[in-house]
mmCIF file of C-alpha atoms and ligand atoms in Angstrom:
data_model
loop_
_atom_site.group_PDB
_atom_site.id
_atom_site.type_symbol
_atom_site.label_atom_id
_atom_site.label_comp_id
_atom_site.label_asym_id
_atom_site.label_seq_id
_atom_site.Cartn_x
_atom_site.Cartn_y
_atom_site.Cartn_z
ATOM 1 C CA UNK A 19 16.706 3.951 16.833
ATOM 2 C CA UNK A 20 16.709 0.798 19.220
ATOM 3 C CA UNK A 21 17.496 -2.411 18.518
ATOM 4 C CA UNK A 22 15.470 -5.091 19.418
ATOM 5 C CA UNK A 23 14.914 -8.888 18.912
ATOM 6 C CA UNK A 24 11.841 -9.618 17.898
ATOM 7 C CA UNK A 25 9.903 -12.842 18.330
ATOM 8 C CA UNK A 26 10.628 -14.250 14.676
ATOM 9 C CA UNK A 27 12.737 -15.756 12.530
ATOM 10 C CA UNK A 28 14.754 -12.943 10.904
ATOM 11 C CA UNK A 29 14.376 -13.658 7.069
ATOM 12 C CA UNK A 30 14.262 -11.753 3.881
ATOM 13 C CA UNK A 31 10.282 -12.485 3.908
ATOM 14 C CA UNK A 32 10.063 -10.284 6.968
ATOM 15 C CA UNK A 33 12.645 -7.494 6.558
ATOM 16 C CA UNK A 34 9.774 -4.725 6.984
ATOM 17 C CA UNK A 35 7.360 -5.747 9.830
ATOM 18 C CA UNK A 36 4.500 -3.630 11.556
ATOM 19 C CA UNK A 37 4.042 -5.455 15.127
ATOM 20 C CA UNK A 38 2.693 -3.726 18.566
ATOM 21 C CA UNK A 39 2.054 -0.674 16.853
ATOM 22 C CA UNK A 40 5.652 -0.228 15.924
ATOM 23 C CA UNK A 41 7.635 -0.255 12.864
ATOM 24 C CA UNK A 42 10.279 -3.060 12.961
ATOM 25 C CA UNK A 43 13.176 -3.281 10.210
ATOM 26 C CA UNK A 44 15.794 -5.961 9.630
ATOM 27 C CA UNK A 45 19.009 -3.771 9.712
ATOM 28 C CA UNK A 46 20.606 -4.678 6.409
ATOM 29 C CA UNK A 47 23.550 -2.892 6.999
ATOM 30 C CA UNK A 48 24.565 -5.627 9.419
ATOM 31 C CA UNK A 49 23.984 -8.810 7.285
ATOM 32 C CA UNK A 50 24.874 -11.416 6.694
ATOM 33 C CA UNK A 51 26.392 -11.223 9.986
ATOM 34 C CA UNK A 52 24.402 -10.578 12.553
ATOM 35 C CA UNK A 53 20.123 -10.347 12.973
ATOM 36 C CA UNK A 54 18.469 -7.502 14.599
ATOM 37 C CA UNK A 55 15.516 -5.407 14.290
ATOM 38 C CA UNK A 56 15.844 -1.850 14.626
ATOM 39 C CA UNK A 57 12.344 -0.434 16.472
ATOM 40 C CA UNK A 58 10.824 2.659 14.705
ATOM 41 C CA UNK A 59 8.503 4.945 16.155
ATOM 42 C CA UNK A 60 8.852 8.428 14.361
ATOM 43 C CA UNK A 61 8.701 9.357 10.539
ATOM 44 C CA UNK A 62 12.676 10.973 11.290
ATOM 45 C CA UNK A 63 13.822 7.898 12.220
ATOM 46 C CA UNK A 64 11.949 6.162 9.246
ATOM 47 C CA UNK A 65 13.566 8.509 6.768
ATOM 48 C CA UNK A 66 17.374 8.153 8.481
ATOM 49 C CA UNK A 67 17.037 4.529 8.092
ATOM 50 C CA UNK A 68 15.805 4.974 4.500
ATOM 51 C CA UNK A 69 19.019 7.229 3.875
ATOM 52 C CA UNK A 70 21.428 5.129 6.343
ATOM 53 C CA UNK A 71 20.508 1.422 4.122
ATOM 54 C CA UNK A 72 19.020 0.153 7.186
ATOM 55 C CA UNK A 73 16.031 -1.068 4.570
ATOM 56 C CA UNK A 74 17.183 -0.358 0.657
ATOM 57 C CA UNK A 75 15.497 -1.656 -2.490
ATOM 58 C CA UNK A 76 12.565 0.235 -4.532
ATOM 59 C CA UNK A 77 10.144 -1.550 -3.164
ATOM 60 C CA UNK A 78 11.124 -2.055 0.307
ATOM 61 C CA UNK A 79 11.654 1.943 0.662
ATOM 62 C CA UNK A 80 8.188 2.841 -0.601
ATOM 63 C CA UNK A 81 6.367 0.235 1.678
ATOM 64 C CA UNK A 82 8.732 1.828 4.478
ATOM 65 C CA UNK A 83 7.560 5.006 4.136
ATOM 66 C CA UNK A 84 3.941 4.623 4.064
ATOM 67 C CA UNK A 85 4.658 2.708 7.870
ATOM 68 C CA UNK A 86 6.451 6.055 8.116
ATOM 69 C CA UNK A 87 3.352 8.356 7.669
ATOM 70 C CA UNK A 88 1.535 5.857 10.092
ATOM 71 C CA UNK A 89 3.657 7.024 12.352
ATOM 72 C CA UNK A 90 3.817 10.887 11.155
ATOM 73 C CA UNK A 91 0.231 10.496 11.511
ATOM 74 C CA UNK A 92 -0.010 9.216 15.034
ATOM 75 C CA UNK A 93 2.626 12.035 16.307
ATOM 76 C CA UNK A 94 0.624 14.673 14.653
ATOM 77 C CA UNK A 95 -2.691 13.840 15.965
ATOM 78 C CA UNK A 96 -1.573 13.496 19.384
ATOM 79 C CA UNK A 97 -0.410 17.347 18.684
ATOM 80 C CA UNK A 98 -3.030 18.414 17.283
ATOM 81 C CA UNK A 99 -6.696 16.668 16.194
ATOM 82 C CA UNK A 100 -7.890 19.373 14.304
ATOM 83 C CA UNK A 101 -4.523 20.512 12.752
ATOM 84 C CA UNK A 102 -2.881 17.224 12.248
ATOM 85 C CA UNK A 103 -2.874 17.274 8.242
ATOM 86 C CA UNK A 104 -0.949 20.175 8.231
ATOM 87 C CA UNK A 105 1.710 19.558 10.388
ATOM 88 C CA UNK A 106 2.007 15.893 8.410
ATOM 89 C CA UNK A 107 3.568 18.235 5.858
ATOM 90 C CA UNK A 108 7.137 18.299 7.354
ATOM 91 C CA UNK A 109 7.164 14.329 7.895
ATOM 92 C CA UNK A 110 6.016 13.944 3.809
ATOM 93 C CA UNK A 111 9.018 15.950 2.737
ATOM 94 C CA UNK A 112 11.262 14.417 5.600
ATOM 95 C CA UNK A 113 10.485 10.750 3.572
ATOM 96 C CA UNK A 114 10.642 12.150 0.526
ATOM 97 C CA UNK A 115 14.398 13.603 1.310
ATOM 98 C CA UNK A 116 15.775 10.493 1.817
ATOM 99 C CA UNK A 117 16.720 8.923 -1.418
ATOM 100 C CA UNK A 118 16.080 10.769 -4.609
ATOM 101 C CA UNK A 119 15.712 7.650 -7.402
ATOM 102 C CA UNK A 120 13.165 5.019 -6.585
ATOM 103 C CA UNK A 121 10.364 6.219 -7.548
ATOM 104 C CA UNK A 122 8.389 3.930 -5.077
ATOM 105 C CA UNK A 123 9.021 6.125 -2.263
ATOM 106 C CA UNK A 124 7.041 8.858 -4.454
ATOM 107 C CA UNK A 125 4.633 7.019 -5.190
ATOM 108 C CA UNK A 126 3.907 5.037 -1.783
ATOM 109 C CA UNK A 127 3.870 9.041 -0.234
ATOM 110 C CA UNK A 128 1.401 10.016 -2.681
ATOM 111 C CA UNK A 129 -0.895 7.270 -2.458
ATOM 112 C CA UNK A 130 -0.892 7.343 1.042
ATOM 113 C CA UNK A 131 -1.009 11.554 1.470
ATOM 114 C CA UNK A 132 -4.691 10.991 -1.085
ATOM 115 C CA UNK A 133 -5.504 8.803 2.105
ATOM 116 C CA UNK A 134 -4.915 10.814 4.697
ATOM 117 C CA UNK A 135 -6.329 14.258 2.351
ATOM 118 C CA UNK A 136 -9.542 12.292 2.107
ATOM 119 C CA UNK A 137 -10.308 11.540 6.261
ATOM 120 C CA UNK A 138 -12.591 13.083 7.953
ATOM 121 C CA UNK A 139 -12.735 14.162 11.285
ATOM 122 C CA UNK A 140 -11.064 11.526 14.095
ATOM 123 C CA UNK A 141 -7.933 9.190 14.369
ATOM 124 C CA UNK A 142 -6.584 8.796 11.469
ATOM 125 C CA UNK A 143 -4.160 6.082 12.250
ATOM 126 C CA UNK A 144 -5.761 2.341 11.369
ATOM 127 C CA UNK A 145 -7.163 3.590 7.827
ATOM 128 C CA UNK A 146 -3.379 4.946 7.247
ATOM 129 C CA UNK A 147 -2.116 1.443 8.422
ATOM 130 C CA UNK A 148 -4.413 -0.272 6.586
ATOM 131 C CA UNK A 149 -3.125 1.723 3.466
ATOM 132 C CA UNK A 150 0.391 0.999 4.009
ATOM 133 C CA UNK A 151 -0.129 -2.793 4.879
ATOM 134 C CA UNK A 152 -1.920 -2.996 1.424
ATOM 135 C CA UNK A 153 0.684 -1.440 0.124
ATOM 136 C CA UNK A 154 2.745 -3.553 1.100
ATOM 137 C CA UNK A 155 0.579 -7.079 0.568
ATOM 138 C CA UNK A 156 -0.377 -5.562 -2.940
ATOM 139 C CA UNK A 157 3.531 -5.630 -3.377
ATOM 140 C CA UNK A 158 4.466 -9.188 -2.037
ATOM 141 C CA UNK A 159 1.289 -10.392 -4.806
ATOM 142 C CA UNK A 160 3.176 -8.460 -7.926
ATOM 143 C CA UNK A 161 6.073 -10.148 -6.858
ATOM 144 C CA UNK A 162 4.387 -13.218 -7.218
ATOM 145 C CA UNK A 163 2.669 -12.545 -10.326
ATOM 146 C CA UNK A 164 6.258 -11.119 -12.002
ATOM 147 C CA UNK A 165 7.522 -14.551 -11.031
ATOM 148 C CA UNK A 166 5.267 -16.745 -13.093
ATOM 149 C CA UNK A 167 5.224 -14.152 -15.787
ATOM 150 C CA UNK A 168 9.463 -14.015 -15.734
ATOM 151 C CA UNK A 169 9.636 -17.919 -15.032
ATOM 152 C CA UNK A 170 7.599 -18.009 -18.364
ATOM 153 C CA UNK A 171 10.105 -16.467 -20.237
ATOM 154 C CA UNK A 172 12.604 -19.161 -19.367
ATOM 155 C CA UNK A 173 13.557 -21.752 -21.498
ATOM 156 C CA UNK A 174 15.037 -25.073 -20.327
ATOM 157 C CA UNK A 175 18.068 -24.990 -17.388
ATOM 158 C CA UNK A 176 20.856 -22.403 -17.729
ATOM 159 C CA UNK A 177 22.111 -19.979 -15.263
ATOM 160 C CA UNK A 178 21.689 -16.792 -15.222
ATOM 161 C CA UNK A 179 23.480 -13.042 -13.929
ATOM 162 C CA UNK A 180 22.016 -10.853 -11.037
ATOM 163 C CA UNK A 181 23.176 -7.678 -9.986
ATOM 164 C CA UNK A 182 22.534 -6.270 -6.164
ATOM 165 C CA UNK A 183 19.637 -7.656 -4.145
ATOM 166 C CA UNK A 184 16.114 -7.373 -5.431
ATOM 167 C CA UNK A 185 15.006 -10.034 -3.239
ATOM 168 C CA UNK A 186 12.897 -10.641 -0.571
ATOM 169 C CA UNK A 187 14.726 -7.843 1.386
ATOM 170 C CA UNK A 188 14.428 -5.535 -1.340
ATOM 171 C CA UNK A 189 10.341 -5.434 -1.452
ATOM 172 C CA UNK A 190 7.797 -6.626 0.836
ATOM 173 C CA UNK A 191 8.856 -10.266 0.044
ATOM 174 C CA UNK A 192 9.234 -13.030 -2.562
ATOM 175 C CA UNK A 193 11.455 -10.296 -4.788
ATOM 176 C CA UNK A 194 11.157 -9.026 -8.165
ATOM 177 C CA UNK A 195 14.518 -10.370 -10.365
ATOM 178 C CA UNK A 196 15.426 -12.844 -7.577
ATOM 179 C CA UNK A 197 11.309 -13.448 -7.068
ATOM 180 C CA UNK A 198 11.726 -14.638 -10.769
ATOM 181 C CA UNK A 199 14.817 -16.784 -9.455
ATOM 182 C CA UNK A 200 12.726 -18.351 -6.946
ATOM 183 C CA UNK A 201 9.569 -19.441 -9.491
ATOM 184 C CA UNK A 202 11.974 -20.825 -12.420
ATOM 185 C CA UNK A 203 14.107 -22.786 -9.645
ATOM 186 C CA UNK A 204 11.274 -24.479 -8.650
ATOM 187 C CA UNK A 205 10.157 -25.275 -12.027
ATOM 188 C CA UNK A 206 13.881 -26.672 -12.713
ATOM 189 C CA UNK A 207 14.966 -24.194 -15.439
ATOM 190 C CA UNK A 208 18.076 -22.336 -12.868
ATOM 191 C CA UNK A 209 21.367 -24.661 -12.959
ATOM 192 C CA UNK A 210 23.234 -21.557 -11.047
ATOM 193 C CA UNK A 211 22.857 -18.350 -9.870
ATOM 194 C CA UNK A 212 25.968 -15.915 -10.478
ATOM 195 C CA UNK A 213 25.665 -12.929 -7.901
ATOM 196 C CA UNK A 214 27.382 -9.706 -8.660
ATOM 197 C CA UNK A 215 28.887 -9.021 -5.843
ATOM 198 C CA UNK A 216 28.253 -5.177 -6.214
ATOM 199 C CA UNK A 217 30.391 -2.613 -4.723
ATOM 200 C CA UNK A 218 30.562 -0.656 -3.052
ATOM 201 C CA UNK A 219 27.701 -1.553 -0.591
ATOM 202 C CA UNK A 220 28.058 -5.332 -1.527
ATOM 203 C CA UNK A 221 24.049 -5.808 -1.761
ATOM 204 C CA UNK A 222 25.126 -9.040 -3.688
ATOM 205 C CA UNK A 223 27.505 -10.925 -1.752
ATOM 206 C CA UNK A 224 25.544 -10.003 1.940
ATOM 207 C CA UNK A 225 21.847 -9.846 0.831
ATOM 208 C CA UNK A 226 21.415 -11.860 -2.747
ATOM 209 C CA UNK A 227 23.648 -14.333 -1.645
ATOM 210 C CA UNK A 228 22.198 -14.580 1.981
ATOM 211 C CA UNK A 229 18.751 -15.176 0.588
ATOM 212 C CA UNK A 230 19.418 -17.774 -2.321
ATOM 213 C CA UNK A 231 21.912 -20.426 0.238
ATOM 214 C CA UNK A 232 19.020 -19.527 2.945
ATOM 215 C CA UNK A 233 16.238 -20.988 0.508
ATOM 216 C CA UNK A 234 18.513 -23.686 -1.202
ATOM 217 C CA UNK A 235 19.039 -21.942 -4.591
ATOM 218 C CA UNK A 236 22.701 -22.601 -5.877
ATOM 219 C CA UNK A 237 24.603 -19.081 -5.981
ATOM 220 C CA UNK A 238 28.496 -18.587 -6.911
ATOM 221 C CA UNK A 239 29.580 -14.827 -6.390
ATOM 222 C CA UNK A 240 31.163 -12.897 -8.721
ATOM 223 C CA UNK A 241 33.409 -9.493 -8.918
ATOM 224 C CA UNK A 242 31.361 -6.911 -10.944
ATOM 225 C CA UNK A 243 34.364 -7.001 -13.144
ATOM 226 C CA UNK A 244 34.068 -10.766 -13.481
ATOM 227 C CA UNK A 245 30.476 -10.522 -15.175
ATOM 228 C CA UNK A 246 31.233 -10.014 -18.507
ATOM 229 C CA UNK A 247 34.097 -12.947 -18.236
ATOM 230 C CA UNK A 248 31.670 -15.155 -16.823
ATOM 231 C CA UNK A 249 29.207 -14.705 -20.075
ATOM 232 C CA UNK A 250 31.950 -15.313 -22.624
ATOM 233 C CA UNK A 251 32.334 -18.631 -21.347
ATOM 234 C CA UNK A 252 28.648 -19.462 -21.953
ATOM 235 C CA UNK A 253 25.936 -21.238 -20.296
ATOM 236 C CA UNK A 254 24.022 -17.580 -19.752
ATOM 237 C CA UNK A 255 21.378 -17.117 -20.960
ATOM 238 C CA UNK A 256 19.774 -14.069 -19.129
ATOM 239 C CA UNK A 257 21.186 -11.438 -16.554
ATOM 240 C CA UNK A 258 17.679 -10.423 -14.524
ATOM 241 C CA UNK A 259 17.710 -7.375 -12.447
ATOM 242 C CA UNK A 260 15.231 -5.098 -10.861
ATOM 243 C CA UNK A 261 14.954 -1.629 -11.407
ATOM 244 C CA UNK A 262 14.887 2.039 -8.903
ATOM 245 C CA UNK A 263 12.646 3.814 -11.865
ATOM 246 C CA UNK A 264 11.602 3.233 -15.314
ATOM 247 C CA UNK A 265 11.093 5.860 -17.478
ATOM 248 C CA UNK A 266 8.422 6.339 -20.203
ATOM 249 C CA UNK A 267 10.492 5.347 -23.336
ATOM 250 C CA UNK A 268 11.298 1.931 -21.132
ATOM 251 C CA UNK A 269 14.994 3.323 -20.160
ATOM 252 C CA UNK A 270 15.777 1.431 -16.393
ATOM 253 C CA UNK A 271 17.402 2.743 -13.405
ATOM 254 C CA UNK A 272 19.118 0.208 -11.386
ATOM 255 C CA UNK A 273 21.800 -0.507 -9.029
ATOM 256 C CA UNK A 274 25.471 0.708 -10.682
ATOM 257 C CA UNK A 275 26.520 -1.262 -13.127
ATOM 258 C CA UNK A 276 23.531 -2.603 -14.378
ATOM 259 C CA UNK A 277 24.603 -0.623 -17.389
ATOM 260 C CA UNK A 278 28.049 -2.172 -17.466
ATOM 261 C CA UNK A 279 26.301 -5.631 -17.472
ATOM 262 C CA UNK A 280 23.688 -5.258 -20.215
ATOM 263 C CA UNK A 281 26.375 -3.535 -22.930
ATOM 264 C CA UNK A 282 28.564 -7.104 -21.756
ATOM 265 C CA UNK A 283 25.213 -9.121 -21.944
ATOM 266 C CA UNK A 284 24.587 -7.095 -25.769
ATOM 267 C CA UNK A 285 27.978 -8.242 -26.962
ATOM 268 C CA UNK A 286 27.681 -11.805 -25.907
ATOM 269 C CA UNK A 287 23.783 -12.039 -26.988
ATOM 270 C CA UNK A 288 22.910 -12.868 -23.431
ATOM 271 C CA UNK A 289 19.052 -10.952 -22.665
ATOM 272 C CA UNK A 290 18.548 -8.913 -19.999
ATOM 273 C CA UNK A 291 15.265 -9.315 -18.147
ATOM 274 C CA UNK A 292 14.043 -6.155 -15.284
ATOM 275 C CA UNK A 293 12.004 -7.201 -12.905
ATOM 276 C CA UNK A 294 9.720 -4.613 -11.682
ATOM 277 C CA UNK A 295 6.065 -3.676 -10.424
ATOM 278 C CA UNK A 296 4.022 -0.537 -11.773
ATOM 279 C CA UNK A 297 5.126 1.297 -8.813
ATOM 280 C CA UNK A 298 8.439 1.530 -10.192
ATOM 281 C CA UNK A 299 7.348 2.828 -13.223
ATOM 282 C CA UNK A 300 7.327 6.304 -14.011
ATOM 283 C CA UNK A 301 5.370 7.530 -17.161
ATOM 284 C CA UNK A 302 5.707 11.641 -16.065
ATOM 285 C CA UNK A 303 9.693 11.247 -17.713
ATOM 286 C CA UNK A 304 10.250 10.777 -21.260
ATOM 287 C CA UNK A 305 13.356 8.670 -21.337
ATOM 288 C CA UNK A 306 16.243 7.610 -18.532
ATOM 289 C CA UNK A 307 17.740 10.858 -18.734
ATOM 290 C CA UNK A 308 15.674 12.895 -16.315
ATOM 291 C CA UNK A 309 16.000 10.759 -13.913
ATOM 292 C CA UNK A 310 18.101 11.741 -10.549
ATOM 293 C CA UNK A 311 20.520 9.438 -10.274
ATOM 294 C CA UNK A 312 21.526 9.662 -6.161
ATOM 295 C CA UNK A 313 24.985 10.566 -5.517
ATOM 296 C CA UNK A 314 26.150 9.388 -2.520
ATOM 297 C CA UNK A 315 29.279 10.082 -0.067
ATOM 298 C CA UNK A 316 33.063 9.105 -1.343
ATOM 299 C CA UNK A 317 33.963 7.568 1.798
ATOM 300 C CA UNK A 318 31.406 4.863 0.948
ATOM 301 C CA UNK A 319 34.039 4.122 -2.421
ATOM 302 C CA UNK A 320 37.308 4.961 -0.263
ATOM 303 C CA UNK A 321 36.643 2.309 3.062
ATOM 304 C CA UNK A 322 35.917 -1.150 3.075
ATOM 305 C CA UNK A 323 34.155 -2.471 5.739
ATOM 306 C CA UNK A 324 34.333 0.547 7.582
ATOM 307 C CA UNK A 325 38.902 0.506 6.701
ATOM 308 C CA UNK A 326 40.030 3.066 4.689
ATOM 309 C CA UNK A 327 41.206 1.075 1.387
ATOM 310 C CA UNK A 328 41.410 4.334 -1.098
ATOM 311 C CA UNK A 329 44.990 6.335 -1.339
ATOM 312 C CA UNK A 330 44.734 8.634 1.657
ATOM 313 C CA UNK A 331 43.853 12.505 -0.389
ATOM 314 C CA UNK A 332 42.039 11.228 -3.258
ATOM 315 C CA UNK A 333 38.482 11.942 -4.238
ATOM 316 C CA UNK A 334 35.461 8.838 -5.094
ATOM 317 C CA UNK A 335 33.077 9.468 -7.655
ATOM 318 C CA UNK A 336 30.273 7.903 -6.144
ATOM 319 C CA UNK A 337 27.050 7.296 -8.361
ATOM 320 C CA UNK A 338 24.191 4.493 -6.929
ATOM 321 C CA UNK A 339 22.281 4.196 -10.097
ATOM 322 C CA UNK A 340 22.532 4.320 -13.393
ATOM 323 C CA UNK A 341 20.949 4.151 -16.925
ATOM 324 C CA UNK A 342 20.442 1.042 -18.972
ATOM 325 C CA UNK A 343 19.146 2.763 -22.488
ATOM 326 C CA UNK A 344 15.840 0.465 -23.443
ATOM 327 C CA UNK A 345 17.489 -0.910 -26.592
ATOM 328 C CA UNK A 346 19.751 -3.489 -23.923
ATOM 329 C CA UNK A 347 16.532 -4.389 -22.528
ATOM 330 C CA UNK A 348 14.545 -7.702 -23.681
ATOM 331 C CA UNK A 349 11.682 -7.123 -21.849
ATOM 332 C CA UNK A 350 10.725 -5.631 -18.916
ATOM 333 C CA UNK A 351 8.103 -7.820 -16.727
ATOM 334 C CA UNK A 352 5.735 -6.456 -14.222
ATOM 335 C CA UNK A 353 2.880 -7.429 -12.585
ATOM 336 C CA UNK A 354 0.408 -6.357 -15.580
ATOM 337 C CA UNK A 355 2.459 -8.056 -18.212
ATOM 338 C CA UNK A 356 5.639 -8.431 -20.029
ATOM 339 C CA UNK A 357 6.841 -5.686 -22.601
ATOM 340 C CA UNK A 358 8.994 -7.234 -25.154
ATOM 341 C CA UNK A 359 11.595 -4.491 -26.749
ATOM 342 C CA UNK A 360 10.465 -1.952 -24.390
ATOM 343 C CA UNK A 361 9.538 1.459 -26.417
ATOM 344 C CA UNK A 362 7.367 4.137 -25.657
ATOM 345 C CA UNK A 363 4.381 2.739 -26.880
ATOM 346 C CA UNK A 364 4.398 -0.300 -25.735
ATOM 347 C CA UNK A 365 5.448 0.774 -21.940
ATOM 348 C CA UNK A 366 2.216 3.157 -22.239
ATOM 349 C CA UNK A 367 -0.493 0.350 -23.274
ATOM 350 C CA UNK A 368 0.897 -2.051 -20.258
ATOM 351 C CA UNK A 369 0.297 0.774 -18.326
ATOM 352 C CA UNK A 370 -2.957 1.316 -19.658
ATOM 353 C CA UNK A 371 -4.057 -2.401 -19.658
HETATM 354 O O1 MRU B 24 20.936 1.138 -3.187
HETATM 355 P P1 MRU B 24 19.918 0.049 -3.096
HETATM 356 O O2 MRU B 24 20.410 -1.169 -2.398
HETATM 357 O O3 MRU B 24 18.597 0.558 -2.571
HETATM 358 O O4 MRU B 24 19.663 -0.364 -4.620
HETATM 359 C C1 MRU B 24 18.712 -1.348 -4.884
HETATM 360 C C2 MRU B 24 18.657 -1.733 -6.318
HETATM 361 O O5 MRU B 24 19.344 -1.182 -7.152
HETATM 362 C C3 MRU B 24 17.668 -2.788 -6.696
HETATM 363 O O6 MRU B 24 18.109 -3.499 -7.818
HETATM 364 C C4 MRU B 24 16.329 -2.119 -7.045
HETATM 365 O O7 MRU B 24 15.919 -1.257 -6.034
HETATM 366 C C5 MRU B 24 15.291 -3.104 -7.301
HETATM 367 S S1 MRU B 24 14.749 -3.864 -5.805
HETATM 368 C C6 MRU B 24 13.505 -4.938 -6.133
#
């Protein structure tokens, strides 16, 4: 993967950008301190910087990897015009191999393999790319749809909790909880954002925080620890997340900690809003439980900043995600509506409607 500087402004609007023919992605592993684009041409390097955090967030990863089967799509024809479909196979599973819970990259592969299954005979690349960028436009309108629909929800100023970054450079832009942020700032009902600062990849302090001074919005930082603290001392009245995968029963996958946050939230009668479009929804698993929760290496628990900080011989438990159980949940907003006291039934007639 190259690095490149491209010809605009390097914002959280623009963090996934097809230009040239190319695949360009703001390399969030490097904010808030520096701004590059890393150039993409291959579905391998699409899925290592899926895997590596190069791009992160539900969203963002499933709007990734549909640029990524542009790409798979272009390689494979040159190869082969008759036999292209079938060597896409390897690419598909390539993307799907590199993270196991957002359920966006699923369904942004699926949606865009019906595409390509569907083609007839010639170049299949510009009705793949102009799959992916709807994708990824039909994302960036959800996110502004969630953000009247959350905004709604909002009563009068107070401030409010986030956890991790579902921003801007979490989706194709605007953002789902901090897209919500955005609408009820303008409308005057945010006195202060409080930004987990969410170890151990620090989403909040480098991305969340990043975006919110960038556009204006007041945001203090906060140890994850700090959260529940903050709350007892009132003037809360909502932590608002996003979510990796929702299950049927309306049980949310998000960023570790989440869970930690909406049993503190329970206690101190603070309401937990998730953020999230359709995509993220997954109505194939009954409840929270089934779904993989990625695992990732120690060494991202044991070093700081690329310094060892852990003991030197001791082992990191090292979960990404986990579980909030629907009951901690006030509603859950997407982009066809708000479910109130998520439950199975009402998760399956938004879904239907
Ligand atoms: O590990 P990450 O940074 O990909 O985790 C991201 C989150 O947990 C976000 O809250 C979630 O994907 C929602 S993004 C709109």
């Amino acid at each position: 993967m190259e690095t490149k500087a491209l010809d605009i402004r390097a914002d959280a609007d623009h963090a996934i950008v097809w230009r040239n023919d190319r695949l360009y992605l703001l390399d969030q592993r490097l904010l808030p301190g520096e701004e590059h684009y890393l150039e993409l041409h291959a579905a391998d390097d699409t899925a290592v910087a899926i895997h590596d955090m190069v791009v992160r967030g539900a969203p963002a990863i499933g709007i990734t990897a549909a640029y990524g089967v542009v790409l798979a799509a272009r390689r494979c024809y040159a190869q082969s015009p008759s036999g292209w479909r079938d060597l896409m196979a390897h690419d598909y599973s390539l993307l799907a191999r590199s993270r196991p819970t957002a359920v966006n990259l699923f369904w942004a592969l699926d949606r865009m393999k019906r595409v390509a299954d569907g083609l007839s005979a010639g170049d299949p690349e510009q009705r793949l790319l102009r799959e992916a960028g709807a994708i990824h436009q039909e994302d960036v309108a959800a996110n502004r749809t969630m953000g009247d629909l959350g905004a709604g929800l909002i009563k009068g100023s107070t401030s409010v909790i986030t956890h991790c970054n579902a921003g801007a450079l979490a989706t194709g832009g605007y953002g789902t909880a901090l897209g919500v942020v955005r609408t009820a700032y303008a409308a005057g009902k945010i006195a202060m954002v409080y930004a987990d600062e969410t170890r151990p990849w620090l989403q909040g302090s480098r991305l969340t925080a990043w975006e919110l001074a960038r556009d204006g919005i007041p945001v203090t930082l906060l140890t994850d620890g700090a959260a529940a603290s903050r709350m007892a001392q009132g003037g809360i009245d909502w932590v608002i997340v996003g979510s990796d995968r929702i299950a049927a029963n309306g049980d949310v996958a998000n960023k570790i900690g989440t869970y930690n946050l909406a049993v503190a939230a329970h206690y101190h009668g603070v309401r937990v809003m998730v953020v999230a479009p359709t995509s993220t929804v997954d109505m194939s698993l009954a409840s929270g439980a089934e779904i993989p929760i990625e695992i990732r290496a120690p060494s991202e628990v044991l070093q700081c900043g690329g310094r060892q900080v852990g003991a030197g011989g001791v082992d990191a438990w090292n979960p990404v995600f986990d579980v909030t159980p629907a009951e901690l949940v006030y509603a859950i907003v997407t982009e066809r509506g708000v479910v109130r006291s998520p439950d199975r039934e009402n998760m399956a007639r938004m879904m239907a409607g």
